């Protein structure tokens, strides 16, 4: 391992005790870890990122981000070129190198259960603890069920070499895919649970820039920090399911849910964000986090939350069925051998992530009912193909809509919102219907161009 001394140091990156830059490790280099590692190097720290996947480590070491995240490639290249950021598959190397270790590995839903699969988190903490050679702060950033941190802290104490100061804290992450760089460099809050005075000092040093810019630093206990994270996602999910339930009433009553949401949003107690009715939430976080919360709340006997999350999940999943039903209806009762153009595969715009994507779920549902489905997504075609290879993927919006009886807009990419409806209608079968499942198109322009327009809870 070479000593890295060429990069400029700033006061906030230098450890007062040793006079050298604070060294950080980031375990797990997915959306969260890769972004955190690159952002920490950008702030001036020496960082090593660790992943079990050698292909990912090779790509990141070469300055290539193995997924689509705006702004991250530039940040990664700057970090690698500066000599402050490198990647390895060797956890022992990271344990020997860093003072503060951030665990950013995935906590997916356990197969056959609503609970979270904690095996990667446990392996990361246990592996680090085994290999430590000097005092270290182990920081969990992964989203975990409440109670995990306390259990891991006890385990780490058992395993870590005697005589070292080894502590654990939880520092949940609130970044959004598509905005990960901005959210990591300028978070809207820093939450730290379970840190001693020593751990608190180290983390205040890590987040010194944000704190100096006025970002609230909330120091609390482990369970509160763990619960802040899952409650935030549960609240966002609840907001989305609430507006989707209202959109169903709007459909029945002839009201317009978008105008309604705008009007609600003017009330600062409510706010306009996360009130876009449509196909509902997906992705690698919200769905599995509300299920893990449901599961954990059940274990703890907090039954009201179990019921609430169950309803939120059901409303959300029902939106997918609602859009499938709309497509069936637009095809006159059956989609068998009908051509359906699907615009969007990613779970939201500005990402190529298709984990639990509502768009792909609907596309696959129609395909299974015998429709000829052609999907186009500006970034998520390849990732979509990997999990749903049986669908046909077009190379453009035009290719997806050509010959279509019905066109479905399932992810609100800007290029779909700004597409020319007249030009597209020339490519479809005569009298085609567009189902705007994200309520994102300029309705009047599409109607004037001759489309039969259907939105969700869109009276117009
Ligand atoms: C979410 C949270 O927003 C982050 O704060 C959190 O850090 C992250 O999960 C995580 O736990 O790691 P993300 O999964 O990137 O972030 O996606 P969101 O922007 O929250 O969108 C989630 C889903 O909700 C998308 O499918 C989106 O289309 C849908 N959505 C969002 C709506 O249907 N309506 C809305 O009004 C807003």
PDB file of N, CA, C and O and ligand atoms in Angstrom, residues 32 143 173-179 183 189 229 232-233 236-237 239-241 243-244 272-289 316 320 346-349 351 353 355-358 410-412 438, ligand 1:
ATOM      1  N   UNK A  32     -25.316   3.634  -3.355  1.00  0.00           N
ATOM      2  CA  UNK A  32     -24.991   4.362  -2.124  1.00  0.00           C
ATOM      3  C   UNK A  32     -23.484   4.426  -1.886  1.00  0.00           C
ATOM      4  O   UNK A  32     -22.915   5.506  -1.713  1.00  0.00           O
ATOM      5  N   UNK A 143     -29.750   0.519   5.234  1.00  0.00           N
ATOM      6  CA  UNK A 143     -31.052   0.612   5.908  1.00  0.00           C
ATOM      7  C   UNK A 143     -31.351  -0.722   6.591  1.00  0.00           C
ATOM      8  O   UNK A 143     -31.393  -1.759   5.931  1.00  0.00           O
ATOM      9  N   UNK A 173     -28.581   6.949   5.415  1.00  0.00           N
ATOM     10  CA  UNK A 173     -28.392   7.731   4.192  1.00  0.00           C
ATOM     11  C   UNK A 173     -29.750   8.026   3.576  1.00  0.00           C
ATOM     12  O   UNK A 173     -30.611   7.157   3.543  1.00  0.00           O
ATOM     13  N   UNK A 174     -29.917   9.247   3.089  1.00  0.00           N
ATOM     14  CA  UNK A 174     -31.218   9.626   2.534  1.00  0.00           C
ATOM     15  C   UNK A 174     -31.141   9.967   1.045  1.00  0.00           C
ATOM     16  O   UNK A 174     -32.039  10.612   0.511  1.00  0.00           O
ATOM     17  N   UNK A 175     -30.045   9.552   0.383  1.00  0.00           N
ATOM     18  CA  UNK A 175     -29.889   9.965  -1.016  1.00  0.00           C
ATOM     19  C   UNK A 175     -30.929   9.318  -1.920  1.00  0.00           C
ATOM     20  O   UNK A 175     -31.395   8.216  -1.679  1.00  0.00           O
ATOM     21  N   UNK A 176     -31.267  10.079  -2.971  1.00  0.00           N
ATOM     22  CA  UNK A 176     -32.181   9.563  -4.003  1.00  0.00           C
ATOM     23  C   UNK A 176     -31.366   9.181  -5.220  1.00  0.00           C
ATOM     24  O   UNK A 176     -30.432   9.915  -5.592  1.00  0.00           O
ATOM     25  N   UNK A 177     -31.688   8.065  -5.856  1.00  0.00           N
ATOM     26  CA  UNK A 177     -31.040   7.744  -7.123  1.00  0.00           C
ATOM     27  C   UNK A 177     -31.387   8.841  -8.122  1.00  0.00           C
ATOM     28  O   UNK A 177     -32.469   9.408  -8.081  1.00  0.00           O
ATOM     29  N   UNK A 178     -30.446   9.121  -8.995  1.00  0.00           N
ATOM     30  CA  UNK A 178     -30.656  10.196  -9.966  1.00  0.00           C
ATOM     31  C   UNK A 178     -30.192  11.537  -9.421  1.00  0.00           C
ATOM     32  O   UNK A 178     -29.882  12.450 -10.175  1.00  0.00           O
ATOM     33  N   UNK A 179     -30.183  11.668  -8.078  1.00  0.00           N
ATOM     34  CA  UNK A 179     -29.714  12.912  -7.448  1.00  0.00           C
ATOM     35  C   UNK A 179     -28.698  12.576  -6.359  1.00  0.00           C
ATOM     36  O   UNK A 179     -28.502  13.318  -5.395  1.00  0.00           O
ATOM     37  N   UNK A 183     -27.261  14.892  -3.247  1.00  0.00           N
ATOM     38  CA  UNK A 183     -27.762  14.522  -1.918  1.00  0.00           C
ATOM     39  C   UNK A 183     -26.622  14.142  -0.976  1.00  0.00           C
ATOM     40  O   UNK A 183     -26.721  14.323   0.241  1.00  0.00           O
ATOM     41  N   UNK A 189     -29.902  16.657   6.059  1.00  0.00           N
ATOM     42  CA  UNK A 189     -29.620  16.457   7.479  1.00  0.00           C
ATOM     43  C   UNK A 189     -28.616  15.321   7.603  1.00  0.00           C
ATOM     44  O   UNK A 189     -28.542  14.452   6.732  1.00  0.00           O
ATOM     45  N   UNK A 229     -34.601   6.595   9.417  1.00  0.00           N
ATOM     46  CA  UNK A 229     -34.461   6.233   8.010  1.00  0.00           C
ATOM     47  C   UNK A 229     -35.704   5.511   7.473  1.00  0.00           C
ATOM     48  O   UNK A 229     -36.282   5.908   6.459  1.00  0.00           O
ATOM     49  N   UNK A 232     -38.780   7.723   7.310  1.00  0.00           N
ATOM     50  CA  UNK A 232     -38.766   8.679   6.192  1.00  0.00           C
ATOM     51  C   UNK A 232     -39.294   7.989   4.937  1.00  0.00           C
ATOM     52  O   UNK A 232     -40.182   8.512   4.252  1.00  0.00           O
ATOM     53  N   UNK A 233     -38.775   6.801   4.642  1.00  0.00           N
ATOM     54  CA  UNK A 233     -39.246   6.097   3.438  1.00  0.00           C
ATOM     55  C   UNK A 233     -40.709   5.671   3.569  1.00  0.00           C
ATOM     56  O   UNK A 233     -41.469   5.718   2.603  1.00  0.00           O
ATOM     57  N   UNK A 236     -42.827   8.758   2.877  1.00  0.00           N
ATOM     58  CA  UNK A 236     -42.866   9.079   1.441  1.00  0.00           C
ATOM     59  C   UNK A 236     -43.794   8.103   0.709  1.00  0.00           C
ATOM     60  O   UNK A 236     -44.593   8.508  -0.143  1.00  0.00           O
ATOM     61  N   UNK A 237     -43.688   6.834   1.051  1.00  0.00           N
ATOM     62  CA  UNK A 237     -44.535   5.819   0.416  1.00  0.00           C
ATOM     63  C   UNK A 237     -46.007   6.077   0.740  1.00  0.00           C
ATOM     64  O   UNK A 237     -46.888   5.949  -0.123  1.00  0.00           O
ATOM     65  N   UNK A 239     -47.390   8.937   1.435  1.00  0.00           N
ATOM     66  CA  UNK A 239     -47.841  10.114   0.685  1.00  0.00           C
ATOM     67  C   UNK A 239     -48.251   9.709  -0.729  1.00  0.00           C
ATOM     68  O   UNK A 239     -49.292  10.121  -1.235  1.00  0.00           O
ATOM     69  N   UNK A 240     -47.417   8.877  -1.356  1.00  0.00           N
ATOM     70  CA  UNK A 240     -47.709   8.456  -2.738  1.00  0.00           C
ATOM     71  C   UNK A 240     -48.993   7.621  -2.773  1.00  0.00           C
ATOM     72  O   UNK A 240     -49.864   7.831  -3.623  1.00  0.00           O
ATOM     73  N   UNK A 241     -49.120   6.680  -1.839  1.00  0.00           N
ATOM     74  CA  UNK A 241     -50.334   5.848  -1.858  1.00  0.00           C
ATOM     75  C   UNK A 241     -51.575   6.667  -1.506  1.00  0.00           C
ATOM     76  O   UNK A 241     -52.669   6.403  -2.019  1.00  0.00           O
ATOM     77  N   UNK A 243     -52.143   9.827  -2.356  1.00  0.00           N
ATOM     78  CA  UNK A 243     -52.602  10.563  -3.552  1.00  0.00           C
ATOM     79  C   UNK A 243     -53.128   9.587  -4.592  1.00  0.00           C
ATOM     80  O   UNK A 243     -54.058   9.906  -5.341  1.00  0.00           O
ATOM     81  N   UNK A 244     -52.582   8.385  -4.626  1.00  0.00           N
ATOM     82  CA  UNK A 244     -53.101   7.405  -5.591  1.00  0.00           C
ATOM     83  C   UNK A 244     -54.507   6.938  -5.209  1.00  0.00           C
ATOM     84  O   UNK A 244     -55.343   6.711  -6.084  1.00  0.00           O
ATOM     85  N   UNK A 272     -45.971  19.913  -1.781  1.00  0.00           N
ATOM     86  CA  UNK A 272     -46.371  19.356  -3.086  1.00  0.00           C
ATOM     87  C   UNK A 272     -45.593  18.088  -3.455  1.00  0.00           C
ATOM     88  O   UNK A 272     -46.048  17.298  -4.277  1.00  0.00           O
ATOM     89  N   UNK A 273     -44.380  17.904  -2.843  1.00  0.00           N
ATOM     90  CA  UNK A 273     -43.551  16.784  -3.290  1.00  0.00           C
ATOM     91  C   UNK A 273     -44.146  15.438  -2.880  1.00  0.00           C
ATOM     92  O   UNK A 273     -44.797  15.318  -1.854  1.00  0.00           O
ATOM     93  N   UNK A 274     -43.898  14.441  -3.738  1.00  0.00           N
ATOM     94  CA  UNK A 274     -44.396  13.076  -3.520  1.00  0.00           C
ATOM     95  C   UNK A 274     -45.921  13.005  -3.502  1.00  0.00           C
ATOM     96  O   UNK A 274     -46.508  12.145  -2.876  1.00  0.00           O
ATOM     97  N   UNK A 275     -46.536  13.948  -4.229  1.00  0.00           N
ATOM     98  CA  UNK A 275     -47.987  13.888  -4.419  1.00  0.00           C
ATOM     99  C   UNK A 275     -48.318  13.731  -5.900  1.00  0.00           C
ATOM    100  O   UNK A 275     -49.383  14.166  -6.348  1.00  0.00           O
ATOM    101  N   UNK A 276     -47.390  13.125  -6.670  1.00  0.00           N
ATOM    102  CA  UNK A 276     -47.713  12.849  -8.069  1.00  0.00           C
ATOM    103  C   UNK A 276     -48.401  11.499  -8.139  1.00  0.00           C
ATOM    104  O   UNK A 276     -47.792  10.468  -7.879  1.00  0.00           O
ATOM    105  N   UNK A 277     -49.692  11.551  -8.513  1.00  0.00           N
ATOM    106  CA  UNK A 277     -50.433  10.295  -8.658  1.00  0.00           C
ATOM    107  C   UNK A 277     -49.976   9.594  -9.929  1.00  0.00           C
ATOM    108  O   UNK A 277     -49.506  10.228 -10.862  1.00  0.00           O
ATOM    109  N   UNK A 278     -50.097   8.289  -9.949  1.00  0.00           N
ATOM    110  CA  UNK A 278     -49.698   7.546 -11.140  1.00  0.00           C
ATOM    111  C   UNK A 278     -49.476   6.087 -10.831  1.00  0.00           C
ATOM    112  O   UNK A 278     -50.172   5.494 -10.000  1.00  0.00           O
ATOM    113  N   UNK A 279     -48.447   5.555 -11.478  1.00  0.00           N
ATOM    114  CA  UNK A 279     -48.178   4.124 -11.406  1.00  0.00           C
ATOM    115  C   UNK A 279     -47.609   3.681 -10.055  1.00  0.00           C
ATOM    116  O   UNK A 279     -47.498   2.487  -9.782  1.00  0.00           O
ATOM    117  N   UNK A 280     -47.253   4.640  -9.222  1.00  0.00           N
ATOM    118  CA  UNK A 280     -46.816   4.283  -7.871  1.00  0.00           C
ATOM    119  C   UNK A 280     -45.330   4.088  -7.740  1.00  0.00           C
ATOM    120  O   UNK A 280     -44.583   4.266  -8.688  1.00  0.00           O
ATOM    121  N   UNK A 281     -44.931   3.703  -6.542  1.00  0.00           N
ATOM    122  CA  UNK A 281     -43.486   3.644  -6.258  1.00  0.00           C
ATOM    123  C   UNK A 281     -42.917   2.255  -6.500  1.00  0.00           C
ATOM    124  O   UNK A 281     -43.595   1.244  -6.372  1.00  0.00           O
ATOM    125  N   UNK A 282     -41.634   2.257  -6.859  1.00  0.00           N
ATOM    126  CA  UNK A 282     -40.876   1.018  -7.025  1.00  0.00           C
ATOM    127  C   UNK A 282     -39.444   1.300  -6.626  1.00  0.00           C
ATOM    128  O   UNK A 282     -39.177   2.201  -5.838  1.00  0.00           O
ATOM    129  N   UNK A 283     -38.519   0.517  -7.194  1.00  0.00           N
ATOM    130  CA  UNK A 283     -37.101   0.751  -6.906  1.00  0.00           C
ATOM    131  C   UNK A 283     -36.575  -0.175  -5.835  1.00  0.00           C
ATOM    132  O   UNK A 283     -37.299  -1.019  -5.283  1.00  0.00           O
ATOM    133  N   UNK A 284     -35.309   0.032  -5.503  1.00  0.00           N
ATOM    134  CA  UNK A 284     -34.627  -0.860  -4.571  1.00  0.00           C
ATOM    135  C   UNK A 284     -34.841  -0.478  -3.114  1.00  0.00           C
ATOM    136  O   UNK A 284     -34.284  -1.136  -2.219  1.00  0.00           O
ATOM    137  N   UNK A 285     -35.625   0.586  -2.837  1.00  0.00           N
ATOM    138  CA  UNK A 285     -35.719   1.050  -1.445  1.00  0.00           C
ATOM    139  C   UNK A 285     -37.137   1.055  -0.888  1.00  0.00           C
ATOM    140  O   UNK A 285     -37.444   0.285   0.024  1.00  0.00           O
ATOM    141  N   UNK A 286     -37.996   1.943  -1.428  1.00  0.00           N
ATOM    142  CA  UNK A 286     -39.309   2.127  -0.801  1.00  0.00           C
ATOM    143  C   UNK A 286     -40.082   0.810  -0.619  1.00  0.00           C
ATOM    144  O   UNK A 286     -40.539   0.515   0.502  1.00  0.00           O
ATOM    145  N   UNK A 287     -40.220  -0.017  -1.672  1.00  0.00           N
ATOM    146  CA  UNK A 287     -41.037  -1.231  -1.469  1.00  0.00           C
ATOM    147  C   UNK A 287     -40.470  -2.160  -0.398  1.00  0.00           C
ATOM    148  O   UNK A 287     -41.201  -2.612   0.488  1.00  0.00           O
ATOM    149  N   UNK A 288     -39.171  -2.436  -0.468  1.00  0.00           N
ATOM    150  CA  UNK A 288     -38.618  -3.405   0.502  1.00  0.00           C
ATOM    151  C   UNK A 288     -38.517  -2.771   1.903  1.00  0.00           C
ATOM    152  O   UNK A 288     -38.654  -3.472   2.909  1.00  0.00           O
ATOM    153  N   UNK A 289     -38.337  -1.457   1.949  1.00  0.00           N
ATOM    154  CA  UNK A 289     -38.239  -0.833   3.277  1.00  0.00           C
ATOM    155  C   UNK A 289     -39.574  -0.826   4.012  1.00  0.00           C
ATOM    156  O   UNK A 289     -39.620  -1.039   5.234  1.00  0.00           O
ATOM    157  N   UNK A 316     -50.409   0.696  -3.564  1.00  0.00           N
ATOM    158  CA  UNK A 316     -49.333   0.864  -4.542  1.00  0.00           C
ATOM    159  C   UNK A 316     -49.357  -0.242  -5.604  1.00  0.00           C
ATOM    160  O   UNK A 316     -49.261   0.023  -6.792  1.00  0.00           O
ATOM    161  N   UNK A 320     -50.607  -0.769 -10.408  1.00  0.00           N
ATOM    162  CA  UNK A 320     -50.074  -1.505 -11.564  1.00  0.00           C
ATOM    163  C   UNK A 320     -51.208  -2.243 -12.274  1.00  0.00           C
ATOM    164  O   UNK A 320     -51.307  -2.230 -13.503  1.00  0.00           O
ATOM    165  N   UNK A 346     -37.368   2.069 -16.435  1.00  0.00           N
ATOM    166  CA  UNK A 346     -36.766   2.383 -15.129  1.00  0.00           C
ATOM    167  C   UNK A 346     -37.857   2.686 -14.103  1.00  0.00           C
ATOM    168  O   UNK A 346     -38.963   3.099 -14.464  1.00  0.00           O
ATOM    169  N   UNK A 347     -37.536   2.515 -12.817  1.00  0.00           N
ATOM    170  CA  UNK A 347     -38.567   2.749 -11.792  1.00  0.00           C
ATOM    171  C   UNK A 347     -38.877   4.226 -11.612  1.00  0.00           C
ATOM    172  O   UNK A 347     -39.905   4.589 -11.028  1.00  0.00           O
ATOM    173  N   UNK A 348     -37.983   5.080 -12.155  1.00  0.00           N
ATOM    174  CA  UNK A 348     -38.220   6.528 -12.194  1.00  0.00           C
ATOM    175  C   UNK A 348     -37.211   7.108 -13.181  1.00  0.00           C
ATOM    176  O   UNK A 348     -36.280   6.392 -13.593  1.00  0.00           O
ATOM    177  N   UNK A 349     -37.353   8.377 -13.590  1.00  0.00           N
ATOM    178  CA  UNK A 349     -36.393   8.925 -14.544  1.00  0.00           C
ATOM    179  C   UNK A 349     -35.008   9.126 -13.917  1.00  0.00           C
ATOM    180  O   UNK A 349     -34.858   9.081 -12.692  1.00  0.00           O
ATOM    181  N   UNK A 351     -32.373   7.288 -13.981  1.00  0.00           N
ATOM    182  CA  UNK A 351     -31.694   6.106 -13.471  1.00  0.00           C
ATOM    183  C   UNK A 351     -31.875   4.977 -14.477  1.00  0.00           C
ATOM    184  O   UNK A 351     -32.813   5.016 -15.296  1.00  0.00           O
ATOM    185  N   UNK A 353     -32.018   1.948 -13.108  1.00  0.00           N
ATOM    186  CA  UNK A 353     -32.394   0.938 -12.122  1.00  0.00           C
ATOM    187  C   UNK A 353     -33.806   0.412 -12.437  1.00  0.00           C
ATOM    188  O   UNK A 353     -34.749   1.202 -12.577  1.00  0.00           O
ATOM    189  N   UNK A 355     -35.035  -2.286 -10.513  1.00  0.00           N
ATOM    190  CA  UNK A 355     -35.461  -3.125  -9.386  1.00  0.00           C
ATOM    191  C   UNK A 355     -36.905  -2.763  -9.021  1.00  0.00           C
ATOM    192  O   UNK A 355     -37.229  -1.599  -8.854  1.00  0.00           O
ATOM    193  N   UNK A 356     -37.746  -3.779  -8.918  1.00  0.00           N
ATOM    194  CA  UNK A 356     -39.175  -3.589  -8.622  1.00  0.00           C
ATOM    195  C   UNK A 356     -39.759  -2.408  -9.398  1.00  0.00           C
ATOM    196  O   UNK A 356     -40.462  -1.557  -8.837  1.00  0.00           O
ATOM    197  N   UNK A 357     -39.466  -2.366 -10.685  1.00  0.00           N
ATOM    198  CA  UNK A 357     -39.953  -1.251 -11.497  1.00  0.00           C
ATOM    199  C   UNK A 357     -41.424  -1.456 -11.849  1.00  0.00           C
ATOM    200  O   UNK A 357     -41.791  -2.455 -12.476  1.00  0.00           O
ATOM    201  N   UNK A 358     -42.289  -0.494 -11.479  1.00  0.00           N
ATOM    202  CA  UNK A 358     -43.699  -0.608 -11.857  1.00  0.00           C
ATOM    203  C   UNK A 358     -43.849  -0.681 -13.376  1.00  0.00           C
ATOM    204  O   UNK A 358     -44.731  -1.379 -13.882  1.00  0.00           O
ATOM    205  N   UNK A 410     -44.882   5.036 -18.896  1.00  0.00           N
ATOM    206  CA  UNK A 410     -44.790   4.426 -17.561  1.00  0.00           C
ATOM    207  C   UNK A 410     -43.662   5.001 -16.709  1.00  0.00           C
ATOM    208  O   UNK A 410     -43.589   4.747 -15.509  1.00  0.00           O
ATOM    209  N   UNK A 411     -42.741   5.741 -17.334  1.00  0.00           N
ATOM    210  CA  UNK A 411     -41.685   6.449 -16.584  1.00  0.00           C
ATOM    211  C   UNK A 411     -41.614   7.849 -17.183  1.00  0.00           C
ATOM    212  O   UNK A 411     -41.570   7.992 -18.403  1.00  0.00           O
ATOM    213  N   UNK A 412     -41.607   8.870 -16.324  1.00  0.00           N
ATOM    214  CA  UNK A 412     -41.751  10.243 -16.841  1.00  0.00           C
ATOM    215  C   UNK A 412     -40.424  10.860 -17.270  1.00  0.00           C
ATOM    216  O   UNK A 412     -40.013  11.912 -16.774  1.00  0.00           O
ATOM    217  N   UNK A 438     -48.151   8.316 -15.649  1.00  0.00           N
ATOM    218  CA  UNK A 438     -47.444   9.207 -14.715  1.00  0.00           C
ATOM    219  C   UNK A 438     -48.035  10.616 -14.743  1.00  0.00           C
ATOM    220  O   UNK A 438     -47.437  11.537 -14.153  1.00  0.00           O
TER     221      UNK A 438
HETATM  222  C1  LIG B   1     -35.883   6.762  -1.852  1.00  0.00           C
HETATM  223  C2  LIG B   1     -35.957   7.984  -0.926  1.00  0.00           C
HETATM  224  O1  LIG B   1     -36.604   9.062  -1.624  1.00  0.00           O
HETATM  225  C3  LIG B   1     -34.562   8.408  -0.478  1.00  0.00           C
HETATM  226  O2  LIG B   1     -34.650   9.489   0.431  1.00  0.00           O
HETATM  227  C4  LIG B   1     -33.888   7.214   0.206  1.00  0.00           C
HETATM  228  O3  LIG B   1     -32.565   7.538   0.613  1.00  0.00           O
HETATM  229  C5  LIG B   1     -33.834   6.065  -0.773  1.00  0.00           C
HETATM  230  O4  LIG B   1     -35.171   5.712  -1.185  1.00  0.00           O
HETATM  231  C6  LIG B   1     -33.200   4.898  -0.068  1.00  0.00           C
HETATM  232  O5  LIG B   1     -33.769   4.403   0.893  1.00  0.00           O
HETATM  233  O6  LIG B   1     -32.067   4.551  -0.413  1.00  0.00           O
HETATM  234  P1  LIG B   1     -35.286   6.436  -4.439  1.00  0.00           P
HETATM  235  O7  LIG B   1     -35.561   4.971  -4.235  1.00  0.00           O
HETATM  236  O8  LIG B   1     -34.077   6.848  -5.198  1.00  0.00           O
HETATM  237  O9  LIG B   1     -35.179   7.176  -3.024  1.00  0.00           O
HETATM  238  O10 LIG B   1     -36.554   6.989  -5.207  1.00  0.00           O
HETATM  239  P2  LIG B   1     -37.652   8.123  -4.969  1.00  0.00           P
HETATM  240  O11 LIG B   1     -37.240   9.381  -5.641  1.00  0.00           O
HETATM  241  O12 LIG B   1     -38.036   8.191  -3.550  1.00  0.00           O
HETATM  242  O13 LIG B   1     -38.868   7.501  -5.786  1.00  0.00           O
HETATM  243  C7  LIG B   1     -39.438   6.259  -5.372  1.00  0.00           C
HETATM  244  C8  LIG B   1     -40.597   5.887  -6.259  1.00  0.00           C
HETATM  245  O14 LIG B   1     -41.713   6.705  -5.967  1.00  0.00           O
HETATM  246  C9  LIG B   1     -40.369   5.991  -7.758  1.00  0.00           C
HETATM  247  O15 LIG B   1     -40.847   4.818  -8.373  1.00  0.00           O
HETATM  248  C10 LIG B   1     -41.191   7.194  -8.161  1.00  0.00           C
HETATM  249  O16 LIG B   1     -41.653   7.117  -9.488  1.00  0.00           O
HETATM  250  C11 LIG B   1     -42.325   7.125  -7.169  1.00  0.00           C
HETATM  251  N1  LIG B   1     -42.990   8.431  -6.924  1.00  0.00           N
HETATM  252  C12 LIG B   1     -42.297   9.454  -6.388  1.00  0.00           C
HETATM  253  C13 LIG B   1     -44.340   8.568  -7.225  1.00  0.00           C
HETATM  254  O17 LIG B   1     -45.000   7.630  -7.714  1.00  0.00           O
HETATM  255  N2  LIG B   1     -44.949   9.779  -6.988  1.00  0.00           N
HETATM  256  C14 LIG B   1     -44.276  10.820  -6.454  1.00  0.00           C
HETATM  257  O18 LIG B   1     -44.889  11.894  -6.260  1.00  0.00           O
HETATM  258  C15 LIG B   1     -42.914  10.666  -6.156  1.00  0.00           C
END
